[in-house]
Amino acid sequence: MTKTRSAFSAEGKYFITETFTDSFPDRVGIRQEFTYEDDDGGERSATSLINDARGILNWLYENT
């Protein structure tokens, strides 16, 4: 899922694009990837793995 939104800073208005990707690896669990980019060239990314029962149940609750 990709979201684009605007925000404000001391320098004015700018746009942010956030991408969330969930995948299901061969092992039990859910891999989540997040990327952030703004129109000023800033970017960051993070990856996490949900492999505990409570985390998977929470993911199912939030995404169904």
PDB file of N, CA, C and O in Angstrom:
ATOM      1  N   MET A   1       0.848  -1.153   0.000  1.00  0.00           N
ATOM      2  CA  MET A   1       0.000   0.000   0.000  1.00  0.00           C
ATOM      3  C   MET A   1       0.910   1.238   0.000  1.00  0.00           C
ATOM      4  O   MET A   1       1.882   1.305   0.734  1.00  0.00           O
ATOM      5  N   THR A   2       0.568   2.207  -0.809  1.00  0.00           N
ATOM      6  CA  THR A   2       1.329   3.447  -0.881  1.00  0.00           C
ATOM      7  C   THR A   2       0.416   4.614  -0.529  1.00  0.00           C
ATOM      8  O   THR A   2      -0.702   4.696  -1.022  1.00  0.00           O
ATOM      9  N   LYS A   3       0.921   5.491   0.331  1.00  0.00           N
ATOM     10  CA  LYS A   3       0.178   6.682   0.737  1.00  0.00           C
ATOM     11  C   LYS A   3       1.022   7.905   0.412  1.00  0.00           C
ATOM     12  O   LYS A   3       2.217   7.909   0.645  1.00  0.00           O
ATOM     13  N   THR A   4       0.387   8.929  -0.128  1.00  0.00           N
ATOM     14  CA  THR A   4       1.048  10.208  -0.360  1.00  0.00           C
ATOM     15  C   THR A   4       0.266  11.271   0.395  1.00  0.00           C
ATOM     16  O   THR A   4      -0.957  11.309   0.322  1.00  0.00           O
ATOM     17  N   ARG A   5       0.992  12.088   1.131  1.00  0.00           N
ATOM     18  CA  ARG A   5       0.337  13.139   1.899  1.00  0.00           C
ATOM     19  C   ARG A   5       1.232  14.367   1.931  1.00  0.00           C
ATOM     20  O   ARG A   5       2.406  14.298   1.589  1.00  0.00           O
ATOM     21  N   SER A   6       0.663  15.476   2.323  1.00  0.00           N
ATOM     22  CA  SER A   6       1.445  16.704   2.436  1.00  0.00           C
ATOM     23  C   SER A   6       1.655  17.031   3.907  1.00  0.00           C
ATOM     24  O   SER A   6       0.900  16.595   4.773  1.00  0.00           O
ATOM     25  N   ALA A   7       2.709  17.775   4.166  1.00  0.00           N
ATOM     26  CA  ALA A   7       3.029  18.212   5.530  1.00  0.00           C
ATOM     27  C   ALA A   7       3.651  19.596   5.443  1.00  0.00           C
ATOM     28  O   ALA A   7       3.986  20.076   4.359  1.00  0.00           O
ATOM     29  N   PHE A   8       3.797  20.222   6.569  1.00  0.00           N
ATOM     30  CA  PHE A   8       4.376  21.564   6.609  1.00  0.00           C
ATOM     31  C   PHE A   8       5.601  21.583   7.513  1.00  0.00           C
ATOM     32  O   PHE A   8       5.665  20.856   8.501  1.00  0.00           O
ATOM     33  N   SER A   9       6.555  22.415   7.154  1.00  0.00           N
ATOM     34  CA  SER A   9       7.735  22.637   7.984  1.00  0.00           C
ATOM     35  C   SER A   9       8.036  24.127   7.975  1.00  0.00           C
ATOM     36  O   SER A   9       7.313  24.916   7.365  1.00  0.00           O
ATOM     37  N   ALA A  10       9.111  24.511   8.595  1.00  0.00           N
ATOM     38  CA  ALA A  10       9.502  25.920   8.621  1.00  0.00           C
ATOM     39  C   ALA A  10       9.790  26.439   7.215  1.00  0.00           C
ATOM     40  O   ALA A  10       9.672  27.628   6.940  1.00  0.00           O
ATOM     41  N   GLU A  11      10.153  25.539   6.308  1.00  0.00           N
ATOM     42  CA  GLU A  11      10.472  25.926   4.934  1.00  0.00           C
ATOM     43  C   GLU A  11       9.266  25.890   4.007  1.00  0.00           C
ATOM     44  O   GLU A  11       9.378  26.204   2.828  1.00  0.00           O
ATOM     45  N   GLY A  12       8.116  25.451   4.506  1.00  0.00           N
ATOM     46  CA  GLY A  12       6.913  25.417   3.678  1.00  0.00           C
ATOM     47  C   GLY A  12       6.327  24.028   3.553  1.00  0.00           C
ATOM     48  O   GLY A  12       6.666  23.111   4.285  1.00  0.00           O
ATOM     49  N   LYS A  13       5.472  23.870   2.564  1.00  0.00           N
ATOM     50  CA  LYS A  13       4.757  22.628   2.345  1.00  0.00           C
ATOM     51  C   LYS A  13       5.638  21.643   1.582  1.00  0.00           C
ATOM     52  O   LYS A  13       6.367  22.025   0.666  1.00  0.00           O
ATOM     53  N   TYR A  14       5.554  20.359   1.957  1.00  0.00           N
ATOM     54  CA  TYR A  14       6.269  19.322   1.231  1.00  0.00           C
ATOM     55  C   TYR A  14       5.408  18.065   1.177  1.00  0.00           C
ATOM     56  O   TYR A  14       4.413  17.951   1.874  1.00  0.00           O
ATOM     57  N   PHE A  15       5.785  17.131   0.317  1.00  0.00           N
ATOM     58  CA  PHE A  15       5.010  15.916   0.117  1.00  0.00           C
ATOM     59  C   PHE A  15       5.808  14.701   0.573  1.00  0.00           C
ATOM     60  O   PHE A  15       7.004  14.624   0.383  1.00  0.00           O
ATOM     61  N   ILE A  16       5.089  13.759   1.171  1.00  0.00           N
ATOM     62  CA  ILE A  16       5.676  12.534   1.694  1.00  0.00           C
ATOM     63  C   ILE A  16       5.008  11.348   1.006  1.00  0.00           C
ATOM     64  O   ILE A  16       3.783  11.319   0.864  1.00  0.00           O
ATOM     65  N   THR A  17       5.803  10.374   0.599  1.00  0.00           N
ATOM     66  CA  THR A  17       5.290   9.119   0.054  1.00  0.00           C
ATOM     67  C   THR A  17       5.750   7.992   0.973  1.00  0.00           C
ATOM     68  O   THR A  17       6.941   7.830   1.206  1.00  0.00           O
ATOM     69  N   GLU A  18       4.798   7.242   1.505  1.00  0.00           N
ATOM     70  CA  GLU A  18       5.101   6.115   2.376  1.00  0.00           C
ATOM     71  C   GLU A  18       4.594   4.841   1.714  1.00  0.00           C
ATOM     72  O   GLU A  18       3.477   4.795   1.219  1.00  0.00           O
ATOM     73  N   THR A  19       5.423   3.811   1.706  1.00  0.00           N
ATOM     74  CA  THR A  19       5.058   2.535   1.117  1.00  0.00           C
ATOM     75  C   THR A  19       5.169   1.448   2.183  1.00  0.00           C
ATOM     76  O   THR A  19       6.201   1.329   2.837  1.00  0.00           O
ATOM     77  N   PHE A  20       4.105   0.683   2.333  1.00  0.00           N
ATOM     78  CA  PHE A  20       4.066  -0.424   3.281  1.00  0.00           C
ATOM     79  C   PHE A  20       3.890  -1.712   2.476  1.00  0.00           C
ATOM     80  O   PHE A  20       2.956  -1.827   1.681  1.00  0.00           O
ATOM     81  N   THR A  21       4.777  -2.683   2.684  1.00  0.00           N
ATOM     82  CA  THR A  21       4.704  -3.944   1.970  1.00  0.00           C
ATOM     83  C   THR A  21       4.757  -5.085   2.973  1.00  0.00           C
ATOM     84  O   THR A  21       5.691  -5.168   3.774  1.00  0.00           O
ATOM     85  N   ASP A  22       3.764  -5.950   2.951  1.00  0.00           N
ATOM     86  CA  ASP A  22       3.741  -7.145   3.793  1.00  0.00           C
ATOM     87  C   ASP A  22       3.942  -8.353   2.892  1.00  0.00           C
ATOM     88  O   ASP A  22       3.337  -8.445   1.816  1.00  0.00           O
ATOM     89  N   SER A  23       4.807  -9.263   3.311  1.00  0.00           N
ATOM     90  CA  SER A  23       5.021 -10.486   2.539  1.00  0.00           C
ATOM     91  C   SER A  23       5.084 -11.665   3.498  1.00  0.00           C
ATOM     92  O   SER A  23       5.252 -11.505   4.705  1.00  0.00           O
ATOM     93  N   PHE A  24       4.954 -12.833   2.959  1.00  0.00           N
ATOM     94  CA  PHE A  24       4.905 -14.053   3.746  1.00  0.00           C
ATOM     95  C   PHE A  24       6.078 -14.937   3.331  1.00  0.00           C
ATOM     96  O   PHE A  24       6.019 -15.631   2.317  1.00  0.00           O
ATOM     97  N   PRO A  25       7.162 -14.922   4.102  1.00  0.00           N
ATOM     98  CA  PRO A  25       8.348 -15.704   3.741  1.00  0.00           C
ATOM     99  C   PRO A  25       8.099 -17.207   3.895  1.00  0.00           C
ATOM    100  O   PRO A  25       7.052 -17.629   4.387  1.00  0.00           O
ATOM    101  N   ASP A  26       9.069 -18.002   3.491  1.00  0.00           N
ATOM    102  CA  ASP A  26       8.938 -19.459   3.583  1.00  0.00           C
ATOM    103  C   ASP A  26       8.761 -19.929   5.027  1.00  0.00           C
ATOM    104  O   ASP A  26       8.067 -20.889   5.290  1.00  0.00           O
ATOM    105  N   ARG A  27       9.388 -19.223   5.947  1.00  0.00           N
ATOM    106  CA  ARG A  27       9.232 -19.564   7.353  1.00  0.00           C
ATOM    107  C   ARG A  27       7.939 -18.944   7.879  1.00  0.00           C
ATOM    108  O   ARG A  27       7.388 -18.028   7.289  1.00  0.00           O
ATOM    109  N   VAL A  28       7.463 -19.425   9.018  1.00  0.00           N
ATOM    110  CA  VAL A  28       6.240 -18.892   9.616  1.00  0.00           C
ATOM    111  C   VAL A  28       6.486 -17.443  10.030  1.00  0.00           C
ATOM    112  O   VAL A  28       7.467 -17.126  10.685  1.00  0.00           O
ATOM    113  N   GLY A  29       5.607 -16.571   9.609  1.00  0.00           N
ATOM    114  CA  GLY A  29       5.720 -15.178   9.985  1.00  0.00           C
ATOM    115  C   GLY A  29       5.295 -14.238   8.879  1.00  0.00           C
ATOM    116  O   GLY A  29       4.909 -14.649   7.783  1.00  0.00           O
ATOM    117  N   ILE A  30       5.379 -12.949   9.174  1.00  0.00           N
ATOM    118  CA  ILE A  30       5.014 -11.893   8.232  1.00  0.00           C
ATOM    119  C   ILE A  30       6.163 -10.892   8.203  1.00  0.00           C
ATOM    120  O   ILE A  30       6.586 -10.396   9.243  1.00  0.00           O
ATOM    121  N   ARG A  31       6.665 -10.625   7.022  1.00  0.00           N
ATOM    122  CA  ARG A  31       7.745  -9.651   6.855  1.00  0.00           C
ATOM    123  C   ARG A  31       7.122  -8.318   6.462  1.00  0.00           C
ATOM    124  O   ARG A  31       6.363  -8.245   5.493  1.00  0.00           O
ATOM    125  N   GLN A  32       7.438  -7.258   7.205  1.00  0.00           N
ATOM    126  CA  GLN A  32       6.917  -5.932   6.912  1.00  0.00           C
ATOM    127  C   GLN A  32       8.063  -5.022   6.485  1.00  0.00           C
ATOM    128  O   GLN A  32       9.088  -4.952   7.162  1.00  0.00           O
ATOM    129  N   GLU A  33       7.865  -4.356   5.347  1.00  0.00           N
ATOM    130  CA  GLU A  33       8.844  -3.398   4.860  1.00  0.00           C
ATOM    131  C   GLU A  33       8.173  -2.036   4.759  1.00  0.00           C
ATOM    132  O   GLU A  33       7.043  -1.925   4.309  1.00  0.00           O
ATOM    133  N   PHE A  34       8.882  -1.000   5.180  1.00  0.00           N
ATOM    134  CA  PHE A  34       8.368   0.359   5.180  1.00  0.00           C
ATOM    135  C   PHE A  34       9.417   1.255   4.537  1.00  0.00           C
ATOM    136  O   PHE A  34      10.598   1.171   4.862  1.00  0.00           O
ATOM    137  N   THR A  35       8.994   2.088   3.589  1.00  0.00           N
ATOM    138  CA  THR A  35       9.884   3.095   3.009  1.00  0.00           C
ATOM    139  C   THR A  35       9.205   4.454   3.073  1.00  0.00           C
ATOM    140  O   THR A  35       7.989   4.565   2.964  1.00  0.00           O
ATOM    141  N   TYR A  36      10.025   5.471   3.264  1.00  0.00           N
ATOM    142  CA  TYR A  36       9.562   6.852   3.403  1.00  0.00           C
ATOM    143  C   TYR A  36      10.414   7.699   2.482  1.00  0.00           C
ATOM    144  O   TYR A  36      11.644   7.574   2.479  1.00  0.00           O
ATOM    145  N   GLU A  37       9.780   8.534   1.683  1.00  0.00           N
ATOM    146  CA  GLU A  37      10.487   9.466   0.809  1.00  0.00           C
ATOM    147  C   GLU A  37       9.758  10.798   0.843  1.00  0.00           C
ATOM    148  O   GLU A  37       8.538  10.837   0.833  1.00  0.00           O
ATOM    149  N   ASP A  38      10.523  11.883   0.908  1.00  0.00           N
ATOM    150  CA  ASP A  38       9.894  13.189   0.769  1.00  0.00           C
ATOM    151  C   ASP A  38      10.461  13.880  -0.457  1.00  0.00           C
ATOM    152  O   ASP A  38      11.454  13.448  -1.030  1.00  0.00           O
ATOM    153  N   ASP A  39       9.794  14.945  -0.892  1.00  0.00           N
ATOM    154  CA  ASP A  39      10.185  15.599  -2.139  1.00  0.00           C
ATOM    155  C   ASP A  39      11.455  16.433  -1.995  1.00  0.00           C
ATOM    156  O   ASP A  39      11.927  17.011  -2.961  1.00  0.00           O
ATOM    157  N   ASP A  40      12.035  16.436  -0.799  1.00  0.00           N
ATOM    158  CA  ASP A  40      13.286  17.151  -0.564  1.00  0.00           C
ATOM    159  C   ASP A  40      14.484  16.210  -0.662  1.00  0.00           C
ATOM    160  O   ASP A  40      15.614  16.611  -0.445  1.00  0.00           O
ATOM    161  N   GLY A  41      14.229  14.920  -0.950  1.00  0.00           N
ATOM    162  CA  GLY A  41      15.300  13.945  -1.083  1.00  0.00           C
ATOM    163  C   GLY A  41      15.534  13.099   0.149  1.00  0.00           C
ATOM    164  O   GLY A  41      16.372  12.213   0.145  1.00  0.00           O
ATOM    165  N   GLY A  42      14.793  13.343   1.212  1.00  0.00           N
ATOM    166  CA  GLY A  42      14.937  12.529   2.419  1.00  0.00           C
ATOM    167  C   GLY A  42      14.284  11.185   2.229  1.00  0.00           C
ATOM    168  O   GLY A  42      13.234  11.057   1.617  1.00  0.00           O
ATOM    169  N   GLU A  43      14.931  10.153   2.744  1.00  0.00           N
ATOM    170  CA  GLU A  43      14.345   8.828   2.660  1.00  0.00           C
ATOM    171  C   GLU A  43      14.857   7.962   3.798  1.00  0.00           C
ATOM    172  O   GLU A  43      15.918   8.205   4.364  1.00  0.00           O
ATOM    173  N   ARG A  44      14.063   6.959   4.140  1.00  0.00           N
ATOM    174  CA  ARG A  44      14.453   5.977   5.139  1.00  0.00           C
ATOM    175  C   ARG A  44      13.644   4.717   4.891  1.00  0.00           C
ATOM    176  O   ARG A  44      12.630   4.733   4.202  1.00  0.00           O
ATOM    177  N   SER A  45      14.097   3.628   5.468  1.00  0.00           N
ATOM    178  CA  SER A  45      13.378   2.373   5.325  1.00  0.00           C
ATOM    179  C   SER A  45      13.608   1.524   6.568  1.00  0.00           C
ATOM    180  O   SER A  45      14.572   1.716   7.299  1.00  0.00           O
ATOM    181  N   ALA A  46      12.700   0.595   6.781  1.00  0.00           N
ATOM    182  CA  ALA A  46      12.791  -0.310   7.915  1.00  0.00           C
ATOM    183  C   ALA A  46      12.145  -1.635   7.529  1.00  0.00           C
ATOM    184  O   ALA A  46      11.222  -1.680   6.719  1.00  0.00           O
ATOM    185  N   THR A  47      12.660  -2.706   8.100  1.00  0.00           N
ATOM    186  CA  THR A  47      12.114  -4.036   7.872  1.00  0.00           C
ATOM    187  C   THR A  47      11.943  -4.714   9.221  1.00  0.00           C
ATOM    188  O   THR A  47      12.808  -4.610  10.086  1.00  0.00           O
ATOM    189  N   SER A  48      10.833  -5.390   9.386  1.00  0.00           N
ATOM    190  CA  SER A  48      10.615  -6.141  10.617  1.00  0.00           C
ATOM    191  C   SER A  48       9.971  -7.479  10.281  1.00  0.00           C
ATOM    192  O   SER A  48       9.364  -7.647   9.225  1.00  0.00           O
ATOM    193  N   LEU A  49      10.135  -8.429  11.183  1.00  0.00           N
ATOM    194  CA  LEU A  49       9.556  -9.756  11.008  1.00  0.00           C
ATOM    195  C   LEU A  49       8.667 -10.051  12.201  1.00  0.00           C
ATOM    196  O   LEU A  49       9.102  -9.967  13.351  1.00  0.00           O
ATOM    197  N   ILE A  50       7.414 -10.354  11.912  1.00  0.00           N
ATOM    198  CA  ILE A  50       6.466 -10.747  12.963  1.00  0.00           C
ATOM    199  C   ILE A  50       6.411 -12.264  12.938  1.00  0.00           C
ATOM    200  O   ILE A  50       5.963 -12.854  11.950  1.00  0.00           O
ATOM    201  N   ASN A  51       6.899 -12.907  13.990  1.00  0.00           N
ATOM    202  CA  ASN A  51       6.888 -14.373  13.988  1.00  0.00           C
ATOM    203  C   ASN A  51       6.374 -14.963  15.306  1.00  0.00           C
ATOM    204  O   ASN A  51       6.499 -16.157  15.531  1.00  0.00           O
ATOM    205  N   ASP A  52       5.775 -14.128  16.154  1.00  0.00           N
ATOM    206  CA  ASP A  52       5.159 -14.660  17.362  1.00  0.00           C
ATOM    207  C   ASP A  52       3.646 -14.702  17.172  1.00  0.00           C
ATOM    208  O   ASP A  52       3.079 -13.971  16.361  1.00  0.00           O
ATOM    209  N   ALA A  53       2.989 -15.579  17.907  1.00  0.00           N
ATOM    210  CA  ALA A  53       1.548 -15.795  17.725  1.00  0.00           C
ATOM    211  C   ALA A  53       0.748 -14.514  17.955  1.00  0.00           C
ATOM    212  O   ALA A  53      -0.145 -14.178  17.167  1.00  0.00           O
ATOM    213  N   ARG A  54       1.041 -13.766  19.012  1.00  0.00           N
ATOM    214  CA  ARG A  54       0.293 -12.543  19.314  1.00  0.00           C
ATOM    215  C   ARG A  54       0.477 -11.519  18.195  1.00  0.00           C
ATOM    216  O   ARG A  54      -0.462 -10.854  17.778  1.00  0.00           O
ATOM    217  N   GLY A  55       1.691 -11.371  17.698  1.00  0.00           N
ATOM    218  CA  GLY A  55       1.950 -10.419  16.624  1.00  0.00           C
ATOM    219  C   GLY A  55       1.197 -10.769  15.350  1.00  0.00           C
ATOM    220  O   GLY A  55       0.645  -9.900  14.679  1.00  0.00           O
ATOM    221  N   ILE A  56       1.153 -12.053  15.031  1.00  0.00           N
ATOM    222  CA  ILE A  56       0.424 -12.500  13.823  1.00  0.00           C
ATOM    223  C   ILE A  56      -1.073 -12.268  13.999  1.00  0.00           C
ATOM    224  O   ILE A  56      -1.756 -11.788  13.089  1.00  0.00           O
ATOM    225  N   LEU A  57      -1.603 -12.584  15.184  1.00  0.00           N
ATOM    226  CA  LEU A  57      -3.031 -12.334  15.436  1.00  0.00           C
ATOM    227  C   LEU A  57      -3.346 -10.848  15.361  1.00  0.00           C
ATOM    228  O   LEU A  57      -4.379 -10.460  14.792  1.00  0.00           O
ATOM    229  N   ASN A  58      -2.496 -10.007  15.896  1.00  0.00           N
ATOM    230  CA  ASN A  58      -2.706  -8.552  15.807  1.00  0.00           C
ATOM    231  C   ASN A  58      -2.686  -8.098  14.353  1.00  0.00           C
ATOM    232  O   ASN A  58      -3.495  -7.266  13.949  1.00  0.00           O
ATOM    233  N   TRP A  59      -1.761  -8.632  13.553  1.00  0.00           N
ATOM    234  CA  TRP A  59      -1.684  -8.269  12.135  1.00  0.00           C
ATOM    235  C   TRP A  59      -2.976  -8.668  11.422  1.00  0.00           C
ATOM    236  O   TRP A  59      -3.531  -7.895  10.637  1.00  0.00           O
ATOM    237  N   LEU A  60      -3.463  -9.884  11.697  1.00  0.00           N
ATOM    238  CA  LEU A  60      -4.712 -10.346  11.079  1.00  0.00           C
ATOM    239  C   LEU A  60      -5.880  -9.449  11.477  1.00  0.00           C
ATOM    240  O   LEU A  60      -6.728  -9.114  10.646  1.00  0.00           O
ATOM    241  N   TYR A  61      -5.945  -9.049  12.741  1.00  0.00           N
ATOM    242  CA  TYR A  61      -7.024  -8.175  13.209  1.00  0.00           C
ATOM    243  C   TYR A  61      -6.992  -6.825  12.495  1.00  0.00           C
ATOM    244  O   TYR A  61      -8.019  -6.297  12.087  1.00  0.00           O
ATOM    245  N   GLU A  62      -5.790  -6.262  12.310  1.00  0.00           N
ATOM    246  CA  GLU A  62      -5.640  -4.950  11.685  1.00  0.00           C
ATOM    247  C   GLU A  62      -5.831  -4.988  10.174  1.00  0.00           C
ATOM    248  O   GLU A  62      -6.160  -3.966   9.573  1.00  0.00           O
ATOM    249  N   ASN A  63      -5.652  -6.137   9.545  1.00  0.00           N
ATOM    250  CA  ASN A  63      -5.632  -6.200   8.078  1.00  0.00           C
ATOM    251  C   ASN A  63      -6.753  -7.025   7.489  1.00  0.00           C
ATOM    252  O   ASN A  63      -6.692  -7.385   6.310  1.00  0.00           O
ATOM    253  N   THR A  64      -7.777  -7.334   8.259  1.00  0.00           N
ATOM    254  CA  THR A  64      -8.910  -8.082   7.674  1.00  0.00           C
ATOM    255  C   THR A  64     -10.194  -7.331   7.904  1.00  0.00           C
ATOM    256  O   THR A  64     -10.301  -6.417   8.645  1.00  0.00           O
TER     257      THR A  64
END
